Amino acid sequence: MLRDRFGRSIEYLRLSVTDRCDLRCTYCMPTGFKDFEEPGDWLTFDEIERLLRAFARLGTRRVRLTGGEPLLRRHVTSLATRIAAIEGIDDLSMSTNATQLRRHAQALRLAGVKRLNVSLDSLDQACMRSITGRDSHAQVMDGIMAGKEAGFDPIKINMVAMRGVNDGEIDRMAEFCIKHGFVLRLIEVMPMGQTGRNSAYLDLQPVRARLQQRFDLVPQALELGGGPARYLATRDGRSNIGFITPLSQHFCATCNRVRLSVDGTLYMCLGQEEKFEFRPLLRGGASDAELEAAIREAIELKPQMHEFSARPEKIIRFMSQTGG
């Protein structure tokens, strides 16, 4: 089992398969941004599989496919099939904006993807257009329902809550998720890059108290996917509402994950700069033993906690460059 300097078990890898996206969410990627990684610098599927096998031998059990928008990577379902077959990896999931999900939902399910996280910041067409930069509402909603039809369970709806932007819709979003049996996850915006710092932060602690009272929610002790959310559940157990609060109540002490970007850079923390580049090793003839030693060396770089509150200006890279 991989453990960092602070005794945390690191068993969760978030794998970005592309930094491209067909949306431009205001907190994630700057309008007009074109400085994407060149395809020649992307890890190939063979390189990804080899590196993930090394992670799995060291105890990694969970992998989430992310982006950008992962469904923009050609043949990503074949990659999912390869990852799902790796011995030791027993939880393969995907984060998506759902614009392409209608076309891929069934194939992803057959490939071995077990769960979906869908970014949905608003149920209002105009508000969604303002946040995402395009009229994506109908396409996203259709994609979510395609995921439900394909049998994905749970489907987690990720809503980045922003003061004065979509905070008036939180109760409506909760009602929508409860109705359909989805898991709502409310997320505090993180000051990653200028895009994140320009977004209006909303403290979710008062929101949590309000929703708990309105919907008669009870604390949820069950583990739901290994991520950082703290959950409340409806009394009938049909739905859950999670709160991801990196600023108002951080979860650094229990952080169990690292992020691998499309170019093979492993980031240890969203709110710090520590990283390790694996592409040179993969393309330079490194042995399996050398890869495993490099992974252990990289995990030793993982910091104790982020500095989003103390130094919000520190992180220049924005979310889509790191991976979701």
Coordinates of C-alpha atoms in Angstrom, one line a residue:
M1 CA 0.0 0.0 0.0
L2 CA 1.3 3.5 -0.9
R3 CA 1.5 5.8 2.1
D4 CA 2.8 9.3 2.1
R5 CA 5.0 11.0 4.7
F6 CA 1.9 11.8 6.8
G7 CA 0.6 8.2 7.0
R8 CA -2.2 8.7 4.5
S9 CA -3.0 5.7 2.3
I10 CA -2.9 6.8 -1.4
E11 CA -5.2 4.4 -3.3
Y12 CA -7.1 6.7 -5.7
L13 CA -5.8 8.0 -9.0
R14 CA -7.6 10.6 -11.1
L15 CA -6.5 10.2 -14.7
S16 CA -6.9 13.0 -17.2
V17 CA -7.1 11.7 -20.7
T18 CA -7.4 15.1 -22.4
D19 CA -7.1 18.8 -21.4
R20 CA -9.6 19.7 -24.2
C21 CA -13.2 20.5 -23.4
D22 CA -16.3 21.5 -25.5
L23 CA -17.5 23.8 -22.7
R24 CA -15.8 26.8 -21.1
C25 CA -17.0 26.8 -17.5
T26 CA -16.1 30.1 -15.9
Y27 CA -14.3 28.6 -12.9
C28 CA -12.3 26.0 -15.0
M29 CA -11.0 27.3 -18.3
P30 CA -10.4 30.9 -19.6
T31 CA -12.5 32.1 -22.5
G32 CA -10.6 31.8 -25.7
F33 CA -7.9 29.6 -24.2
K34 CA -6.0 27.6 -26.9
D35 CA -2.7 26.6 -25.2
F36 CA -3.5 22.9 -25.0
E37 CA -1.0 20.1 -24.8
E38 CA 0.1 18.8 -28.2
P39 CA -1.2 15.3 -29.0
G40 CA 2.3 14.0 -29.3
D41 CA 2.8 14.8 -25.6
W42 CA -0.3 13.0 -24.5
L43 CA 0.4 9.6 -22.8
T44 CA -0.6 6.9 -25.2
F45 CA -3.1 4.1 -24.1
D46 CA -0.2 1.7 -23.9
E47 CA 1.8 4.1 -21.7
I48 CA -1.3 4.8 -19.5
E49 CA -2.0 1.0 -19.1
R50 CA 1.6 0.3 -18.2
L51 CA 1.8 3.1 -15.6
L52 CA -1.6 2.1 -14.1
R53 CA -0.5 -1.5 -13.7
A54 CA 2.5 -0.2 -11.7
F55 CA 0.2 1.9 -9.5
A56 CA -2.1 -1.1 -9.1
R57 CA 0.8 -3.3 -7.9
L58 CA 1.5 -0.7 -5.3
G59 CA -2.1 -0.6 -4.0
T60 CA -4.1 1.8 -6.2
R61 CA -7.7 0.5 -6.2
R62 CA -9.7 3.4 -7.7
V63 CA -9.3 5.1 -11.0
R64 CA -11.4 8.0 -12.3
L65 CA -11.2 9.1 -15.9
T66 CA -11.3 12.9 -16.1
G67 CA -10.4 15.8 -18.4
G68 CA -11.1 18.3 -19.8
E69 CA -13.9 16.3 -21.1
P70 CA -12.8 12.7 -21.3
L71 CA -15.3 11.7 -23.9
L72 CA -13.5 13.9 -26.4
R73 CA -10.5 11.5 -26.4
R74 CA -11.0 9.2 -29.3
H75 CA -11.5 5.5 -28.4
V76 CA -11.7 6.3 -24.7
T77 CA -14.1 3.4 -24.1
S78 CA -11.3 1.0 -25.3
L79 CA -9.0 2.6 -22.7
A80 CA -11.7 2.0 -20.1
T81 CA -11.9 -1.7 -21.1
R82 CA -8.1 -2.0 -20.6
I83 CA -8.1 -0.3 -17.2
A84 CA -11.0 -2.3 -15.9
A85 CA -9.1 -5.4 -16.7
I86 CA -6.0 -4.5 -14.6
E87 CA -5.7 -6.7 -11.6
G88 CA -6.2 -4.8 -8.4
I89 CA -8.3 -1.9 -9.8
D90 CA -11.8 -2.6 -8.6
D91 CA -13.5 0.8 -9.0
L92 CA -13.4 2.6 -12.4
S93 CA -15.5 5.7 -12.8
M94 CA -15.7 8.8 -15.0
S95 CA -16.3 12.6 -14.6
T96 CA -18.0 14.1 -17.6
N97 CA -20.0 17.1 -18.6
A98 CA -22.4 14.7 -20.3
T99 CA -22.6 16.6 -23.7
Q100 CA -21.3 13.4 -25.4
L101 CA -22.8 10.9 -23.0
R102 CA -25.9 9.9 -25.1
R103 CA -23.5 8.4 -27.7
H104 CA -21.2 6.6 -25.2
A105 CA -23.2 5.6 -22.1
Q106 CA -23.9 2.0 -23.1
A107 CA -20.4 1.4 -24.4
L108 CA -18.9 2.8 -21.2
R109 CA -21.1 0.6 -19.1
L110 CA -20.0 -2.5 -21.1
A111 CA -16.4 -1.4 -20.8
G112 CA -16.4 -1.6 -17.1
V113 CA -17.1 2.0 -15.9
K114 CA -19.2 1.6 -12.8
R115 CA -20.1 5.2 -11.8
L116 CA -20.5 8.6 -13.3
N117 CA -19.9 12.1 -11.9
V118 CA -21.7 14.7 -14.1
S119 CA -21.0 18.4 -13.9
L120 CA -24.3 20.3 -13.8
D121 CA -24.2 23.7 -12.2
S122 CA -27.7 24.9 -13.1
L123 CA -31.1 23.6 -14.3
D124 CA -31.8 27.0 -15.9
Q125 CA -30.9 27.2 -19.6
A126 CA -29.8 30.9 -19.5
C127 CA -27.7 30.4 -16.3
M128 CA -26.1 27.3 -17.8
R129 CA -25.2 29.1 -20.9
S130 CA -23.6 31.9 -18.9
I131 CA -21.5 29.4 -16.9
T132 CA -20.5 27.0 -19.6
G133 CA -20.2 29.4 -22.5
R134 CA -22.6 27.6 -24.8
D135 CA -26.2 26.5 -25.0
S136 CA -25.6 23.0 -23.6
H137 CA -28.6 22.5 -21.3
A138 CA -30.7 20.1 -23.5
Q139 CA -27.7 18.1 -24.5
V140 CA -26.4 17.7 -21.0
M141 CA -29.8 16.7 -19.6
D142 CA -30.3 14.2 -22.3
G143 CA -26.8 12.7 -21.6
I144 CA -27.7 12.4 -17.9
M145 CA -30.8 10.5 -18.7
A146 CA -28.9 8.3 -21.1
G147 CA -26.6 7.4 -18.2
K148 CA -29.5 6.5 -16.0
E149 CA -31.0 4.4 -18.8
A150 CA -27.7 2.6 -19.2
G151 CA -27.8 1.5 -15.6
F152 CA -25.2 3.7 -14.0
D153 CA -25.8 3.8 -10.2
P154 CA -25.0 6.0 -8.5
I155 CA -24.9 9.0 -10.8
K156 CA -23.4 11.9 -8.9
I157 CA -24.4 15.4 -10.0
N158 CA -21.6 17.9 -9.3
M159 CA -22.7 21.5 -8.7
V160 CA -20.1 24.2 -8.1
A161 CA -22.1 26.6 -6.0
M162 CA -21.3 30.3 -6.6
R163 CA -22.6 33.2 -4.8
G164 CA -24.9 35.4 -6.9
V165 CA -24.6 33.0 -9.9
N166 CA -26.5 29.7 -9.1
D167 CA -26.9 29.7 -5.3
G168 CA -30.6 30.5 -5.7
E169 CA -31.0 27.1 -7.5
I170 CA -29.5 24.8 -4.9
D171 CA -32.8 23.7 -3.4
R172 CA -34.3 23.1 -6.8
M173 CA -31.3 21.0 -7.7
A174 CA -31.7 19.0 -4.5
E175 CA -35.3 18.3 -5.4
F176 CA -34.3 17.3 -8.9
C177 CA -31.7 14.8 -7.7
I178 CA -33.9 13.4 -5.0
K179 CA -36.7 12.8 -7.6
H180 CA -34.4 10.9 -9.9
G181 CA -32.3 9.1 -7.2
F182 CA -29.1 10.9 -8.1
V183 CA -26.5 11.9 -5.6
L184 CA -26.1 15.7 -5.4
R185 CA -22.6 17.0 -4.6
L186 CA -22.3 20.7 -3.8
I187 CA -18.7 22.0 -4.3
E188 CA -17.1 25.2 -3.0
V189 CA -15.3 26.9 -5.9
M190 CA -11.5 26.6 -5.5
P191 CA -9.1 29.5 -6.3
M192 CA -7.2 27.6 -9.0
G193 CA -5.8 30.1 -11.6
Q194 CA -7.5 33.4 -12.4
T195 CA -10.6 31.5 -13.5
G196 CA -11.2 30.1 -10.0
R197 CA -10.2 33.3 -8.2
N198 CA -12.7 35.3 -10.3
S199 CA -15.6 33.0 -9.3
A200 CA -17.8 34.1 -6.4
Y201 CA -17.0 31.8 -3.4
L202 CA -20.0 30.5 -1.4
D203 CA -19.5 29.0 2.1
L204 CA -21.5 25.7 2.1
Q205 CA -21.8 25.3 5.8
P206 CA -25.0 27.4 6.1
V207 CA -26.3 25.7 3.0
R208 CA -25.8 22.3 4.6
A209 CA -27.7 23.3 7.7
R210 CA -30.6 24.7 5.6
L211 CA -30.9 21.6 3.4
Q212 CA -30.7 19.2 6.3
Q213 CA -33.7 20.9 7.9
R214 CA -35.7 21.4 4.7
F215 CA -35.3 17.9 3.4
D216 CA -35.1 16.1 6.8
L217 CA -31.7 14.7 6.0
V218 CA -29.6 12.5 8.3
P219 CA -25.9 11.9 8.4
Q220 CA -24.7 9.2 5.9
A221 CA -22.0 6.9 7.2
L222 CA -21.6 4.8 4.1
E223 CA -18.5 5.4 1.9
L224 CA -19.6 6.7 -1.6
G225 CA -16.7 6.4 -4.0
G226 CA -13.6 7.3 -2.0
G227 CA -13.8 11.1 -2.6
P228 CA -13.8 14.0 -0.2
A229 CA -17.5 14.6 0.1
R230 CA -19.3 14.5 3.5
Y231 CA -22.8 13.2 2.9
L232 CA -26.3 13.5 4.3
A233 CA -29.1 11.1 3.2
T234 CA -32.8 11.2 2.8
R235 CA -34.5 9.1 5.4
D236 CA -35.7 6.6 2.8
G237 CA -32.1 6.1 1.6
R238 CA -33.1 6.9 -1.9
S239 CA -30.8 9.9 -2.4
N240 CA -27.8 11.6 -0.8
I241 CA -26.4 15.1 -0.8
G242 CA -22.7 15.6 -0.4
F243 CA -20.6 18.7 0.4
I244 CA -17.1 19.2 -0.9
T245 CA -15.7 22.1 1.2
P246 CA -12.0 22.7 0.6
L247 CA -12.2 26.1 2.1
S248 CA -14.8 26.2 4.8
Q249 CA -13.9 22.7 6.2
H250 CA -11.0 21.2 4.4
F251 CA -10.4 17.4 4.2
C252 CA -6.6 17.3 3.7
A253 CA -6.0 15.0 6.7
T254 CA -7.9 12.2 4.9
C255 CA -6.7 12.9 1.3
N256 CA -6.2 9.6 -0.5
R257 CA -5.7 10.7 -4.1
V258 CA -3.3 12.1 -6.7
R259 CA -3.9 13.4 -10.2
L260 CA -2.2 12.3 -13.5
S261 CA -2.5 14.9 -16.3
V262 CA -2.7 14.0 -19.9
D263 CA 1.0 14.6 -20.5
G264 CA 2.0 12.2 -17.7
T265 CA 2.6 14.8 -14.9
L266 CA 1.5 13.6 -11.5
Y267 CA 0.1 16.4 -9.3
M268 CA 0.1 15.6 -5.6
C269 CA -2.4 18.4 -4.5
L270 CA -4.7 20.8 -6.2
G271 CA -3.5 23.6 -4.0
Q272 CA 0.2 23.0 -4.2
E273 CA 2.9 22.8 -6.9
E274 CA 4.5 19.4 -6.1
K275 CA 4.6 17.2 -9.2
F276 CA 6.5 14.4 -10.9
E277 CA 6.8 13.8 -14.6
F278 CA 6.4 10.2 -15.8
R279 CA 6.5 10.6 -19.5
P280 CA 10.3 10.8 -19.7
L281 CA 10.5 7.5 -17.8
L282 CA 7.9 5.8 -19.9
R283 CA 9.6 6.9 -23.2
G284 CA 13.1 6.4 -21.9
G285 CA 13.0 2.7 -21.4
A286 CA 12.4 2.6 -17.6
S287 CA 11.8 -0.9 -16.2
D288 CA 8.8 -1.8 -14.2
A289 CA 10.9 -1.7 -11.0
E290 CA 12.0 1.8 -11.9
L291 CA 8.5 2.9 -12.5
E292 CA 7.4 1.6 -9.1
A293 CA 10.3 3.3 -7.4
A294 CA 9.4 6.6 -9.2
I295 CA 5.8 6.3 -8.0
R296 CA 7.0 5.9 -4.4
E297 CA 9.3 8.8 -4.8
A298 CA 6.5 10.9 -6.2
I299 CA 4.1 10.1 -3.3
E300 CA 6.8 11.3 -0.9
L301 CA 6.3 14.8 -2.4
K302 CA 2.7 15.0 -1.4
P303 CA 2.2 18.0 0.9
Q304 CA 0.3 17.9 4.2
M305 CA -2.3 20.4 3.1
H306 CA -3.3 23.0 0.5
E307 CA -3.0 26.7 1.0
F308 CA -6.1 27.9 -0.7
S309 CA -7.1 30.1 2.2
A310 CA -3.7 31.4 3.2
R311 CA -2.3 31.9 -0.3
P312 CA -5.2 31.9 -2.9
E313 CA -2.9 33.4 -5.5
K314 CA -0.4 30.6 -5.4
I315 CA -1.8 28.3 -8.0
I316 CA -1.4 29.7 -11.5
R317 CA -2.6 26.6 -13.4
F318 CA -6.3 26.2 -13.8
M319 CA -8.5 23.1 -13.2
S320 CA -8.6 21.7 -16.7
Q321 CA -4.8 21.6 -16.9
T322 CA -4.6 19.5 -13.8
G323 CA -7.5 17.1 -14.3
G324 CA -10.8 17.0 -12.4

